[in-house]
Amino acid sequence: MSTPIRVVVVDDEPLARERLRDLLSETSDMQVVAECRDGHEAITALEDARPDLVFLDVQMPEPDGFGVIRAIDPERLPEIIFVTAHRDFAVQAFEANALDYLLKPFDRERFQQSLARARERLRARAAQPDAELLARLESLSQRMAPPPERYVNRLVARVGWRLRFVRVDDIDYLSSEGNYVSLHVGKESYLARETLNALEAKLDPKRFVRAHRSFIVQLDRIEEVEPLPPGEFVFVLRDGTKLTSGRSYRARLQRALDLAP
């Protein structure tokens, strides 16, 4: 027997939750692991239960469905099926990478179509190579590649109409801002017109480590490390800044910080 798909149901209407629960009980491969009445309960359930799929109401006591998505680390989001009585949020839902948009009232056939999409998406996800394996292969590729002649000692950032040279020695961490990168230097931050991937290639990997798809941290700025159960780490920098790493970077960080696996 294969592992059931873990499902969280979020809706402020008891009858709506009951209907979803009844429909899911008709399937043999779906397991409801939590039910939530509002956005705060949903955030807690998604972070604790780590489901594969969530049926998420749009309009409910704060935060609403979109607020729930914004509160969760993108790497930890399950597949999302929005359930609502309003058509107006459909575009916004699919912009949030929702798997489907169930408009109330929906019939059993339409519900089964959503489940079929969820199964297909989850099978495709499971067929992808393990994220940690990808990280190891990426690291191995980087080690086998010929090293650049030298790494940069300073980066160029824009301050209004002026350009400022920022010494890499002074940078605590770098965070992605779309096609730009914020260089965090103490209480100051400067915007560099490059992507995080481009800057990563320019920085000495013995000094800087990619810890999340959205940030790179200078190793000697890390004062404390707190491991989290899913394979993440919380870094406390010298100035008290806290950063949470991505799960797929765990092996890389263990090597960089000389931590036991």
PDB file of N, CA and C in Angstrom, residues 8-12 35-47 54 56-72:
ATOM      1  N   VAL A   8      -4.529  19.004   4.136  1.00  0.00           N
ATOM      2  CA  VAL A   8      -5.058  19.946   5.129  1.00  0.00           C
ATOM      3  C   VAL A   8      -6.240  20.670   4.497  1.00  0.00           C
ATOM      4  N   VAL A   9      -7.322  20.795   5.258  1.00  0.00           N
ATOM      5  CA  VAL A   9      -8.538  21.461   4.805  1.00  0.00           C
ATOM      6  C   VAL A   9      -8.685  22.765   5.591  1.00  0.00           C
ATOM      7  N   VAL A  10      -8.812  23.880   4.874  1.00  0.00           N
ATOM      8  CA  VAL A  10      -8.905  25.195   5.524  1.00  0.00           C
ATOM      9  C   VAL A  10     -10.154  25.907   5.026  1.00  0.00           C
ATOM     10  N   ASP A  11     -11.093  26.151   5.918  1.00  0.00           N
ATOM     11  CA  ASP A  11     -12.319  26.895   5.561  1.00  0.00           C
ATOM     12  C   ASP A  11     -12.976  27.342   6.853  1.00  0.00           C
ATOM     13  N   ASP A  12     -13.480  28.574   6.872  1.00  0.00           N
ATOM     14  CA  ASP A  12     -14.110  29.057   8.106  1.00  0.00           C
ATOM     15  C   ASP A  12     -15.547  28.563   8.253  1.00  0.00           C
ATOM     16  N   GLU A  35      -7.616  20.137  10.048  1.00  0.00           N
ATOM     17  CA  GLU A  35      -8.672  21.034   9.579  1.00  0.00           C
ATOM     18  C   GLU A  35      -8.487  22.366  10.286  1.00  0.00           C
ATOM     19  N   CYS A  36      -8.681  23.460   9.552  1.00  0.00           N
ATOM     20  CA  CYS A  36      -8.416  24.782  10.122  1.00  0.00           C
ATOM     21  C   CYS A  36      -9.582  25.715   9.819  1.00  0.00           C
ATOM     22  N   ARG A  37      -9.854  26.594  10.794  1.00  0.00           N
ATOM     23  CA  ARG A  37     -10.995  27.509  10.655  1.00  0.00           C
ATOM     24  C   ARG A  37     -10.594  28.900  10.211  1.00  0.00           C
ATOM     25  N   ASP A  38      -9.312  29.231  10.298  1.00  0.00           N
ATOM     26  CA  ASP A  38      -8.875  30.577   9.916  1.00  0.00           C
ATOM     27  C   ASP A  38      -7.410  30.526   9.465  1.00  0.00           C
ATOM     28  N   GLY A  39      -6.919  31.696   9.060  1.00  0.00           N
ATOM     29  CA  GLY A  39      -5.581  31.756   8.498  1.00  0.00           C
ATOM     30  C   GLY A  39      -4.487  31.402   9.488  1.00  0.00           C
ATOM     31  N   HIS A  40      -4.632  31.827  10.724  1.00  0.00           N
ATOM     32  CA  HIS A  40      -3.586  31.540  11.710  1.00  0.00           C
ATOM     33  C   HIS A  40      -3.470  30.033  11.972  1.00  0.00           C
ATOM     34  N   GLU A  41      -4.625  29.368  12.079  1.00  0.00           N
ATOM     35  CA  GLU A  41      -4.582  27.918  12.267  1.00  0.00           C
ATOM     36  C   GLU A  41      -3.947  27.245  11.046  1.00  0.00           C
ATOM     37  N   ALA A  42      -4.259  27.808   9.870  1.00  0.00           N
ATOM     38  CA  ALA A  42      -3.719  27.217   8.637  1.00  0.00           C
ATOM     39  C   ALA A  42      -2.197  27.319   8.595  1.00  0.00           C
ATOM     40  N   ILE A  43      -1.659  28.479   8.973  1.00  0.00           N
ATOM     41  CA  ILE A  43      -0.203  28.658   8.954  1.00  0.00           C
ATOM     42  C   ILE A  43       0.467  27.642   9.883  1.00  0.00           C
ATOM     43  N   THR A  44      -0.104  27.499  11.078  1.00  0.00           N
ATOM     44  CA  THR A  44       0.465  26.535  12.033  1.00  0.00           C
ATOM     45  C   THR A  44       0.402  25.115  11.483  1.00  0.00           C
ATOM     46  N   ALA A  45      -0.748  24.749  10.902  1.00  0.00           N
ATOM     47  CA  ALA A  45      -0.912  23.380  10.395  1.00  0.00           C
ATOM     48  C   ALA A  45       0.039  23.110   9.230  1.00  0.00           C
ATOM     49  N   LEU A  46       0.195  24.088   8.338  1.00  0.00           N
ATOM     50  CA  LEU A  46       1.067  23.868   7.183  1.00  0.00           C
ATOM     51  C   LEU A  46       2.527  23.749   7.613  1.00  0.00           C
ATOM     52  N   GLU A  47       2.900  24.476   8.639  1.00  0.00           N
ATOM     53  CA  GLU A  47       4.292  24.399   9.104  1.00  0.00           C
ATOM     54  C   GLU A  47       4.550  23.132   9.924  1.00  0.00           C
ATOM     55  N   VAL A  54      -3.206  21.181   0.114  1.00  0.00           N
ATOM     56  CA  VAL A  54      -4.097  21.947   0.982  1.00  0.00           C
ATOM     57  C   VAL A  54      -5.263  22.456   0.157  1.00  0.00           C
ATOM     58  N   LEU A  56      -7.665  25.348   0.297  1.00  0.00           N
ATOM     59  CA  LEU A  56      -7.507  26.621   1.015  1.00  0.00           C
ATOM     60  C   LEU A  56      -8.613  27.595   0.621  1.00  0.00           C
ATOM     61  N   ASP A  57      -9.394  27.991   1.613  1.00  0.00           N
ATOM     62  CA  ASP A  57     -10.412  29.023   1.394  1.00  0.00           C
ATOM     63  C   ASP A  57      -9.707  30.354   1.139  1.00  0.00           C
ATOM     64  N   VAL A  58     -10.338  31.216   0.349  1.00  0.00           N
ATOM     65  CA  VAL A  58      -9.728  32.517   0.064  1.00  0.00           C
ATOM     66  C   VAL A  58     -10.139  33.536   1.117  1.00  0.00           C
ATOM     67  N   GLN A  59     -11.443  33.694   1.319  1.00  0.00           N
ATOM     68  CA  GLN A  59     -11.935  34.691   2.256  1.00  0.00           C
ATOM     69  C   GLN A  59     -12.289  34.028   3.583  1.00  0.00           C
ATOM     70  N   MET A  60     -11.566  34.415   4.616  1.00  0.00           N
ATOM     71  CA  MET A  60     -11.788  33.866   5.960  1.00  0.00           C
ATOM     72  C   MET A  60     -11.127  34.819   6.948  1.00  0.00           C
ATOM     73  N   PRO A  61     -11.341  34.613   8.246  1.00  0.00           N
ATOM     74  CA  PRO A  61     -10.705  35.496   9.228  1.00  0.00           C
ATOM     75  C   PRO A  61      -9.200  35.606   8.993  1.00  0.00           C
ATOM     76  N   GLU A  62      -8.678  36.810   9.169  1.00  0.00           N
ATOM     77  CA  GLU A  62      -7.283  37.120   8.848  1.00  0.00           C
ATOM     78  C   GLU A  62      -6.281  36.132   9.436  1.00  0.00           C
ATOM     79  N   PRO A  63      -5.213  35.884   8.659  1.00  0.00           N
ATOM     80  CA  PRO A  63      -5.027  36.316   7.287  1.00  0.00           C
ATOM     81  C   PRO A  63      -5.834  35.472   6.319  1.00  0.00           C
ATOM     82  N   ASP A  64      -6.158  36.044   5.140  1.00  0.00           N
ATOM     83  CA  ASP A  64      -6.929  35.276   4.167  1.00  0.00           C
ATOM     84  C   ASP A  64      -6.020  34.246   3.478  1.00  0.00           C
ATOM     85  N   GLY A  65      -6.573  33.556   2.482  1.00  0.00           N
ATOM     86  CA  GLY A  65      -5.804  32.488   1.848  1.00  0.00           C
ATOM     87  C   GLY A  65      -4.489  32.958   1.260  1.00  0.00           C
ATOM     88  N   PHE A  66      -4.489  34.131   0.633  1.00  0.00           N
ATOM     89  CA  PHE A  66      -3.247  34.635   0.051  1.00  0.00           C
ATOM     90  C   PHE A  66      -2.253  35.038   1.140  1.00  0.00           C
ATOM     91  N   GLY A  67      -2.789  35.538   2.257  1.00  0.00           N
ATOM     92  CA  GLY A  67      -1.909  35.864   3.377  1.00  0.00           C
ATOM     93  C   GLY A  67      -1.245  34.625   3.954  1.00  0.00           C
ATOM     94  N   VAL A  68      -1.977  33.519   3.962  1.00  0.00           N
ATOM     95  CA  VAL A  68      -1.396  32.250   4.433  1.00  0.00           C
ATOM     96  C   VAL A  68      -0.218  31.855   3.550  1.00  0.00           C
ATOM     97  N   ILE A  69      -0.400  31.974   2.240  1.00  0.00           N
ATOM     98  CA  ILE A  69       0.679  31.591   1.314  1.00  0.00           C
ATOM     99  C   ILE A  69       1.912  32.468   1.542  1.00  0.00           C
ATOM    100  N   ARG A  70       1.674  33.762   1.701  1.00  0.00           N
ATOM    101  CA  ARG A  70       2.815  34.673   1.894  1.00  0.00           C
ATOM    102  C   ARG A  70       3.570  34.374   3.185  1.00  0.00           C
ATOM    103  N   ALA A  71       2.879  33.807   4.174  1.00  0.00           N
ATOM    104  CA  ALA A  71       3.513  33.566   5.475  1.00  0.00           C
ATOM    105  C   ALA A  71       4.375  32.309   5.489  1.00  0.00           C
ATOM    106  N   ILE A  72       4.234  31.448   4.497  1.00  0.00           N
ATOM    107  CA  ILE A  72       4.948  30.170   4.484  1.00  0.00           C
ATOM    108  C   ILE A  72       6.146  30.255   3.551  1.00  0.00           C
TER     109      ILE A  72
END
